[in-house]
PDB file of C-alpha atoms in Angstrom:
ATOM      1  CA  GLY A   1      14.133  12.946 -78.557  1.00 54.00           C
ATOM      2  CA  LEU A   2      13.858  10.836 -75.317  1.00 56.00           C
ATOM      3  CA  SER A   3      14.127  12.119 -72.125  1.00 54.00           C
ATOM      4  CA  SER A   4      13.065  11.638 -68.442  1.00 54.00           C
ATOM      5  CA  ALA A   5      12.561  13.183 -64.813  1.00 56.00           C
ATOM      6  CA  ALA A   6      15.491  12.914 -62.555  1.00 58.00           C
ATOM      7  CA  ALA A   7      14.096  10.979 -60.040  1.00 57.00           C
ATOM      8  CA  SER A   8      15.474  10.225 -55.982  1.00 56.00           C
ATOM      9  CA  ILE A   9      14.693   6.604 -54.122  1.00 56.00           C
ATOM     10  CA  GLU A  10      14.672   6.356 -50.268  1.00 60.00           C
ATOM     11  CA  ILE A  11      16.770   2.808 -49.035  1.00 65.00           C
ATOM     12  CA  VAL A  12      16.117   1.835 -45.464  1.00 71.00           C
ATOM     13  CA  THR A  13      18.663  -0.107 -43.968  1.00 90.00           C
ATOM     14  CA  GLY A  14      17.644  -2.641 -41.139  1.00 91.00           C
ATOM     15  CA  ARG A  15      16.541  -5.692 -39.559  1.00 90.00           C
ATOM     16  CA  PRO A  16      14.234  -8.045 -37.580  1.00 90.00           C
ATOM     17  CA  PHE A  17      14.251  -7.865 -33.500  1.00 91.00           C
ATOM     18  CA  GLU A  18      11.585 -10.004 -32.108  1.00 90.00           C
ATOM     19  CA  VAL A  19      10.655  -7.840 -28.807  1.00 92.00           C
ATOM     20  CA  ARG A  20       9.329  -9.521 -25.837  1.00 91.00           C
ATOM     21  CA  ASN A  21       5.982  -8.667 -23.886  1.00 89.00           C
ATOM     22  CA  PHE A  22       6.063  -7.684 -20.557  1.00 85.00           C
ATOM     23  CA  GLU A  23       2.751  -6.797 -20.223  1.00 82.00           C
ATOM     24  CA  ALA A  24       0.573  -8.786 -17.031  1.00 78.00           C
ATOM     25  CA  TYR A  25      -1.405 -11.316 -19.102  1.00 80.00           C
ATOM     26  CA  PRO A  26       1.628 -11.204 -22.001  1.00 82.00           C
ATOM     27  CA  GLY A  27       1.401 -12.857 -25.531  1.00 83.00           C
ATOM     28  CA  ASP A  28       3.896 -14.304 -27.645  1.00 89.00           C
ATOM     29  CA  PRO A  29       7.721 -11.753 -28.700  1.00 90.00           C
ATOM     30  CA  GLU A  30       6.596  -9.567 -31.441  1.00 91.00           C
ATOM     31  CA  LEU A  31       8.714  -9.824 -34.192  1.00 92.00           C
ATOM     32  CA  GLN A  32       9.657  -5.870 -35.040  1.00 93.00           C
ATOM     33  CA  PHE A  33      11.674  -4.528 -38.585  1.00 94.00           C
ATOM     34  CA  GLY A  34      14.095  -1.813 -37.141  1.00 94.00           C
ATOM     35  CA  GLN A  35      15.527   0.760 -38.874  1.00 95.00           C
ATOM     36  CA  LEU A  36      19.307   1.947 -38.421  1.00 95.00           C
ATOM     37  CA  VAL A  37      19.321   5.432 -37.195  1.00 95.00           C
ATOM     38  CA  LEU A  38      22.669   5.658 -36.570  1.00 95.00           C
ATOM     39  CA  ILE A  39      26.034   4.113 -36.678  1.00 94.00           C
ATOM     40  CA  GLY A  40      28.885   4.288 -34.442  1.00 95.00           C
ATOM     41  CA  THR A  41      31.634   2.880 -33.807  1.00 95.00           C
ATOM     42  CA  GLU A  42      30.755   0.411 -30.515  1.00 95.00           C
ATOM     43  CA  VAL A  43      27.061   1.062 -31.147  1.00 95.00           C
ATOM     44  CA  ASP A  44      24.763   1.000 -34.085  1.00 95.00           C
ATOM     45  CA  ILE A  45      20.864   2.521 -33.429  1.00 96.00           C
ATOM     46  CA  TYR A  46      17.978   1.151 -34.683  1.00 96.00           C
ATOM     47  CA  ALA A  47      13.842   1.688 -34.301  1.00 96.00           C
ATOM     48  CA  PRO A  48      10.710   1.390 -35.939  1.00 95.00           C
ATOM     49  CA  SER A  49      10.115   3.777 -38.734  1.00 91.00           C
ATOM     50  CA  ASP A  50       7.477   6.016 -36.595  1.00 90.00           C
ATOM     51  CA  PHE A  51      10.625   7.068 -33.335  1.00 88.00           C
ATOM     52  CA  THR A  52      10.140  10.188 -32.334  1.00 86.00           C
ATOM     53  CA  LEU A  53      13.726  11.184 -31.459  1.00 88.00           C
ATOM     54  CA  THR A  54      15.563  13.680 -33.233  1.00 91.00           C
ATOM     55  CA  ALA A  55      19.150  13.669 -34.823  1.00 92.00           C
ATOM     56  CA  GLU A  56      20.559  15.803 -31.850  1.00 94.00           C
ATOM     57  CA  ASN A  57      19.125  12.829 -28.929  1.00 93.00           C
ATOM     58  CA  LEU A  58      20.738   9.688 -31.534  1.00 95.00           C
ATOM     59  CA  GLU A  59      24.001  11.599 -31.395  1.00 95.00           C
ATOM     60  CA  THR A  60      23.717  12.185 -27.670  1.00 95.00           C
ATOM     61  CA  ILE A  61      22.938   9.170 -26.683  1.00 95.00           C
ATOM     62  CA  ARG A  62      25.853   7.393 -29.706  1.00 96.00           C
ATOM     63  CA  GLN A  63      27.877   9.864 -27.169  1.00 96.00           C
ATOM     64  CA  THR A  64      27.558   8.716 -24.348  1.00 95.00           C
ATOM     65  CA  PHE A  65      27.807   5.020 -24.865  1.00 96.00           C
ATOM     66  CA  GLU A  66      30.778   5.671 -26.974  1.00 96.00           C
ATOM     67  CA  ASP A  67      33.026   8.928 -25.613  1.00 96.00           C
ATOM     68  CA  GLU A  68      31.523  10.764 -22.609  1.00 93.00           C
ATOM     69  CA  THR A  69      29.378  11.458 -20.359  1.00 92.00           C
ATOM     70  CA  PRO A  70      27.353  14.109 -17.974  1.00 91.00           C
ATOM     71  CA  MET A  71      30.057  13.666 -15.245  1.00 91.00           C
ATOM     72  CA  LEU A  72      33.411  11.885 -17.289  1.00 89.00           C
ATOM     73  CA  SER A  73      34.585  13.794 -20.329  1.00 89.00           C
ATOM     74  CA  ASN A  74      37.177  11.365 -21.512  1.00 92.00           C
ATOM     75  CA  GLN A  75      35.023   8.019 -20.015  1.00 93.00           C
ATOM     76  CA  GLY A  76      31.500   6.125 -22.109  1.00 95.00           C
ATOM     77  CA  ILE A  77      28.982   4.532 -20.640  1.00 95.00           C
ATOM     78  CA  LYS A  78      30.972   1.328 -22.219  1.00 94.00           C
ATOM     79  CA  GLU A  79      34.317   1.449 -21.145  1.00 94.00           C
ATOM     80  CA  ILE A  80      33.181   2.477 -17.496  1.00 93.00           C
ATOM     81  CA  VAL A  81      30.913  -0.059 -17.217  1.00 93.00           C
ATOM     82  CA  GLU A  82      33.448  -2.573 -18.992  1.00 92.00           C
ATOM     83  CA  SER A  83      36.511  -1.877 -16.133  1.00 91.00           C
ATOM     84  CA  TYR A  84      33.513  -3.319 -13.290  1.00 88.00           C
ATOM     85  CA  TYR A  85      32.588  -6.581 -15.302  1.00 89.00           C
ATOM     86  CA  GLY A  86      34.415  -7.280 -18.683  1.00 85.00           C
ATOM     87  CA  GLY A  87      33.363  -7.135 -22.238  1.00 83.00           C
ATOM     88  CA  LEU A  88      31.252  -8.490 -23.490  1.00 86.00           C
ATOM     89  CA  PRO A  89      31.409 -11.815 -26.524  1.00 83.00           C
ATOM     90  CA  ASP A  90      31.072 -10.351 -30.201  1.00 82.00           C
ATOM     91  CA  SER A  91      29.259 -12.760 -30.773  1.00 77.00           C
ATOM     92  CA  ASP A  92      28.265 -11.561 -34.471  1.00 77.00           C
ATOM     93  CA  GLY A  93      31.436 -10.340 -34.952  1.00 80.00           C
ATOM     94  CA  ASN A  94      30.900  -6.718 -36.428  1.00 84.00           C
ATOM     95  CA  GLY A  95      32.249  -5.350 -32.557  1.00 87.00           C
ATOM     96  CA  LYS A  96      29.291  -3.661 -31.464  1.00 91.00           C
ATOM     97  CA  ILE A  97      26.492  -3.325 -29.507  1.00 93.00           C
ATOM     98  CA  LEU A  98      22.802  -3.236 -31.179  1.00 94.00           C
ATOM     99  CA  LEU A  99      20.988  -0.743 -29.454  1.00 96.00           C
ATOM    100  CA  TYR A 100      17.479  -1.501 -30.637  1.00 96.00           C
ATOM    101  CA  LEU A 101      14.437   1.870 -29.211  1.00 96.00           C
ATOM    102  CA  THR A 102      11.027   0.696 -29.145  1.00 95.00           C
ATOM    103  CA  ASP A 103       7.617   0.915 -27.171  1.00 93.00           C
ATOM    104  CA  ILE A 104       8.220  -2.731 -25.107  1.00 91.00           C
ATOM    105  CA  LYS A 105       4.677  -3.835 -24.298  1.00 88.00           C
ATOM    106  CA  ASP A 106       4.162  -3.846 -20.530  1.00 83.00           C
ATOM    107  CA  GLU A 107       1.635  -2.178 -17.947  1.00 78.00           C
ATOM    108  CA  TYR A 108       1.916   1.258 -17.997  1.00 80.00           C
ATOM    109  CA  ASP A 109      -0.903   3.059 -18.539  1.00 77.00           C
ATOM    110  CA  SER A 110      -2.696   0.170 -18.475  1.00 73.00           C
ATOM    111  CA  GLY A 111      -3.541  -1.240 -15.470  1.00 60.00           C
ATOM    112  CA  ARG A 112      -5.155  -4.206 -16.200  1.00 60.00           C
ATOM    113  CA  ASN A 113      -2.685  -6.235 -13.466  1.00 53.00           C
ATOM    114  CA  ASN A 114      -4.166  -4.222 -10.442  1.00 55.00           C
ATOM    115  CA  SER A 115      -2.235  -0.997  -9.611  1.00 50.00           C
ATOM    116  CA  ASN A 116       0.542  -1.757 -11.845  1.00 62.00           C
ATOM    117  CA  SER A 117      -0.441   0.755 -14.774  1.00 67.00           C
ATOM    118  CA  ALA A 118       2.451   3.117 -12.915  1.00 67.00           C
ATOM    119  CA  LEU A 119       4.857   0.738 -13.780  1.00 74.00           C
ATOM    120  CA  PHE A 120       6.989   0.349 -16.688  1.00 79.00           C
ATOM    121  CA  ILE A 121       9.945  -2.230 -18.053  1.00 83.00           C
ATOM    122  CA  GLY A 122      13.101   0.157 -18.822  1.00 86.00           C
ATOM    123  CA  GLY A 123      14.615  -2.166 -21.059  1.00 90.00           C
ATOM    124  CA  TYR A 124      16.198  -5.490 -21.422  1.00 88.00           C
ATOM    125  CA  GLY A 125      19.192  -7.125 -22.699  1.00 87.00           C
ATOM    126  CA  THR A 126      19.799 -10.225 -25.372  1.00 84.00           C
ATOM    127  CA  LEU A 127      22.897 -12.388 -25.675  1.00 78.00           C
ATOM    128  CA  GLN A 128      23.260 -14.218 -29.386  1.00 67.00           C
ATOM    129  CA  SER A 129      23.155 -18.545 -27.530  1.00 55.00           C
ATOM    130  CA  GLY A 130      23.811 -21.129 -29.852  1.00 50.00           C
ATOM    131  CA  GLU A 131      23.958 -21.533 -33.768  1.00 51.00           C
ATOM    132  CA  PRO A 132      22.114 -21.357 -35.904  1.00 49.00           C
ATOM    133  CA  VAL A 133      20.036 -18.769 -35.004  1.00 54.00           C
ATOM    134  CA  PRO A 134      17.543 -16.523 -36.359  1.00 59.00           C
ATOM    135  CA  PRO A 135      18.414 -13.250 -37.738  1.00 58.00           C
ATOM    136  CA  TYR A 136      16.363 -11.426 -35.075  1.00 58.00           C
ATOM    137  CA  ASP A 137      18.633 -13.273 -32.495  1.00 63.00           C
ATOM    138  CA  GLN A 138      21.968 -12.527 -34.147  1.00 64.00           C
ATOM    139  CA  GLY A 139      24.424 -10.769 -31.600  1.00 70.00           C
ATOM    140  CA  GLU A 140      24.237  -8.548 -28.752  1.00 88.00           C
ATOM    141  CA  ILE A 141      20.838  -6.582 -28.616  1.00 91.00           C
ATOM    142  CA  LEU A 142      20.228  -4.006 -25.537  1.00 94.00           C
ATOM    143  CA  PHE A 143      16.362  -3.113 -25.920  1.00 94.00           C
ATOM    144  CA  LEU A 144      14.996   0.262 -24.113  1.00 94.00           C
ATOM    145  CA  ASP A 145      11.657   1.349 -23.751  1.00 93.00           C
ATOM    146  CA  THR A 146      10.555   4.354 -25.022  1.00 92.00           C
ATOM    147  CA  ASN A 147       6.677   4.780 -23.743  1.00 88.00           C
ATOM    148  CA  PRO A 148       7.004   6.677 -21.123  1.00 86.00           C
ATOM    149  CA  GLN A 149      10.735   6.739 -21.290  1.00 87.00           C
ATOM    150  CA  GLN A 150      12.429   9.835 -22.763  1.00 89.00           C
ATOM    151  CA  LEU A 151      15.796  11.152 -23.762  1.00 89.00           C
ATOM    152  CA  GLY A 152      15.265  14.873 -22.204  1.00 84.00           C
ATOM    153  CA  SER A 153      17.954  16.734 -21.300  1.00 85.00           C
ATOM    154  CA  GLU A 154      20.516  17.262 -19.034  1.00 84.00           C
ATOM    155  CA  PRO A 155      20.369  17.028 -15.687  1.00 80.00           C
ATOM    156  CA  TYR A 156      18.312  13.864 -16.937  1.00 80.00           C
ATOM    157  CA  SER A 157      16.533  14.791 -13.794  1.00 79.00           C
ATOM    158  CA  GLY A 158      12.498  14.240 -14.639  1.00 79.00           C
ATOM    159  CA  TRP A 159      10.568  10.377 -13.471  1.00 78.00           C
ATOM    160  CA  ASP A 160      10.676  10.327 -17.336  1.00 83.00           C
ATOM    161  CA  GLU A 161      14.429  11.299 -18.659  1.00 86.00           C
ATOM    162  CA  SER A 162      15.403   7.958 -17.713  1.00 89.00           C
ATOM    163  CA  LEU A 163      17.196   6.607 -20.923  1.00 92.00           C
ATOM    164  CA  LEU A 164      20.664   7.150 -20.552  1.00 93.00           C
ATOM    165  CA  SER A 165      19.543   5.338 -16.822  1.00 92.00           C
ATOM    166  CA  ALA A 166      18.115   2.442 -18.256  1.00 92.00           C
ATOM    167  CA  LEU A 167      21.036   2.171 -21.111  1.00 94.00           C
ATOM    168  CA  VAL A 168      23.437   2.242 -18.168  1.00 93.00           C
ATOM    169  CA  GLN A 169      21.820  -0.048 -15.743  1.00 91.00           C
ATOM    170  CA  GLN A 170      20.804  -3.209 -18.880  1.00 92.00           C
ATOM    171  CA  TYR A 171      24.215  -2.309 -20.285  1.00 93.00           C
ATOM    172  CA  ILE A 172      25.175  -3.982 -16.397  1.00 92.00           C
ATOM    173  CA  SER A 173      23.092  -6.397 -16.236  1.00 89.00           C
ATOM    174  CA  LEU A 174      23.564  -7.618 -19.589  1.00 89.00           C
ATOM    175  CA  SER A 175      27.369  -7.288 -18.750  1.00 91.00           C
ATOM    176  CA  ALA A 176      27.051  -9.236 -14.951  1.00 90.00           C
ATOM    177  CA  ARG A 177      24.411 -12.101 -16.377  1.00 87.00           C
ATOM    178  CA  THR A 178      27.260 -12.204 -18.911  1.00 87.00           C
ATOM    179  CA  ASN A 179      30.418 -12.390 -17.147  1.00 89.00           C
ATOM    180  CA  TYR A 180      29.402 -13.409 -13.065  1.00 90.00           C
ATOM    181  CA  PRO A 181      26.322 -15.062 -13.553  1.00 88.00           C
ATOM    182  CA  ASP A 182      26.046 -15.944  -9.585  1.00 91.00           C
ATOM    183  CA  GLN A 183      25.727 -12.299  -8.738  1.00 88.00           C
ATOM    184  CA  PRO A 184      23.033 -11.717  -7.195  1.00 89.00           C
ATOM    185  CA  ASP A 185      20.300  -9.706  -8.685  1.00 84.00           C
ATOM    186  CA  TRP A 186      19.877  -6.972  -5.347  1.00 85.00           C
ATOM    187  CA  LEU A 187      24.140  -6.531  -6.060  1.00 88.00           C
ATOM    188  CA  THR A 188      23.540  -5.799  -9.503  1.00 87.00           C
ATOM    189  CA  ALA A 189      21.057  -3.501  -9.127  1.00 86.00           C
ATOM    190  CA  GLY A 190      23.438  -1.695  -6.665  1.00 87.00           C
ATOM    191  CA  VAL A 191      26.185  -1.547  -8.581  1.00 89.00           C
ATOM    192  CA  GLY A 192      23.344  -0.457 -11.416  1.00 88.00           C
ATOM    193  CA  MET A 193      21.929   2.577  -9.093  1.00 88.00           C
ATOM    194  CA  LYS A 194      25.599   3.786  -8.260  1.00 89.00           C
ATOM    195  CA  LEU A 195      27.474   4.381 -11.405  1.00 91.00           C
ATOM    196  CA  GLN A 196      24.432   5.807 -12.712  1.00 91.00           C
ATOM    197  CA  GLU A 197      25.354   8.626 -10.262  1.00 90.00           C
ATOM    198  CA  GLN A 198      29.248   8.084 -11.388  1.00 91.00           C
ATOM    199  CA  ILE A 199      27.911   8.702 -15.052  1.00 92.00           C
ATOM    200  CA  LEU A 200      24.977  10.849 -15.209  1.00 91.00           C
ATOM    201  CA  GLY A 201      25.210  12.786 -11.710  1.00 89.00           C
ATOM    202  CA  ASN A 202      22.123  10.704 -11.092  1.00 85.00           C
ATOM    203  CA  THR A 203      19.627   7.730 -10.144  1.00 84.00           C
ATOM    204  CA  HIS A 204      17.240   6.641 -11.264  1.00 84.00           C
ATOM    205  CA  PHE A 205      15.801   3.435  -9.617  1.00 78.00           C
ATOM    206  CA  PHE A 206      15.298   0.219 -11.696  1.00 75.00           C
ATOM    207  CA  SER A 207      13.248  -2.750  -9.186  1.00 64.00           C
ATOM    208  CA  GLU A 208      13.329  -6.148 -10.139  1.00 53.00           C
ATOM    209  CA  ASN A 209       9.880  -6.725 -10.825  1.00 45.00           C
ATOM    210  CA  ASN A 210       9.957  -9.846  -9.225  1.00 28.00           C
ATOM    211  CA  SER A 211      11.833 -12.040 -11.391  1.00 28.00           C
ATOM    212  CA  THR A 212      15.108 -13.844 -10.897  1.00 26.00           C
ATOM    213  CA  ARG A 213      16.163 -12.738 -14.320  1.00 28.00           C
ATOM    214  CA  LEU A 214      18.224  -9.876 -14.841  1.00 29.00           C
ATOM    215  CA  ASP A 215      17.200  -8.340 -17.878  1.00 34.00           C
ATOM    216  CA  ARG A 216      13.239  -7.416 -16.544  1.00 34.00           C
ATOM    217  CA  LYS A 217      13.415  -4.374 -14.503  1.00 38.00           C
ATOM    218  CA  SER A 218      10.843  -1.834 -13.725  1.00 36.00           C
ATOM    219  CA  THR A 219      10.347   2.031 -13.063  1.00 38.00           C
ATOM    220  CA  ARG A 220       7.891   3.282 -10.865  1.00 35.00           C
ATOM    221  CA  LEU A 221       6.554   7.005 -12.040  1.00 35.00           C
ATOM    222  CA  ASN A 222       6.678   8.420  -8.648  1.00 32.00           C
ATOM    223  CA  SER A 223       9.506   6.990  -7.169  1.00 32.00           C
ATOM    224  CA  SER A 224      11.754   6.614 -10.235  1.00 35.00           C
ATOM    225  CA  HIS A 225      14.525  10.023  -9.434  1.00 34.00           C
ATOM    226  CA  ILE A 226      16.943  10.169  -6.219  1.00 33.00           C
ATOM    227  CA  PRO A 227      18.369  13.355  -6.591  1.00 33.00           C
ATOM    228  CA  LEU A 228      22.126  13.266  -5.623  1.00 32.00           C
ATOM    229  CA  SER A 229      23.497  16.450  -4.729  1.00 28.00           C
TER     230      SER A 229
END
């Protein structure tokens, strides 16, 4: 008779993302395919196929955004930030923020722009604008840099353990830009530092990077962490 061996098929789910370039001499945005690595209630997390974060890391990010933070056991980043700035429009109708974790091209460890090899982009955020839009522009998206940023572990005090700090800062920046477009950059940055303290228990400083756009934030390796007692 006929027989066949059992076979397993791995199906990868994801979507394209257009990732900006923040190098000293930036090229065009890069279109990347992000795999869906975690499905949450209020956030879906995507990453390239070569991502190194563990399932535990991803769950910590989800939990901190949705449910509880190191300093507040009954509120996540989303609820806390929205109590200050209000929510974001749900342009794609899924009720979620999309979080893409990737190595955003910048000057870190390159040094092609004077001494800026110590600078990296913490992240940035985008909103869908207008109809129709390409698939990679759909939704409310936060991009976080994973080189050299990492999650680390509580109390997230290392200069490079700034992934959650960047998540706080970028959600604040996107919310402020949406609901209070005339708010000056310095005030948004100040609110971000204060909320980092309240949410995470410490602060990583993200500077303005000589741009008026709120989504361009950088942090210096030698001054990124300000411990708070």
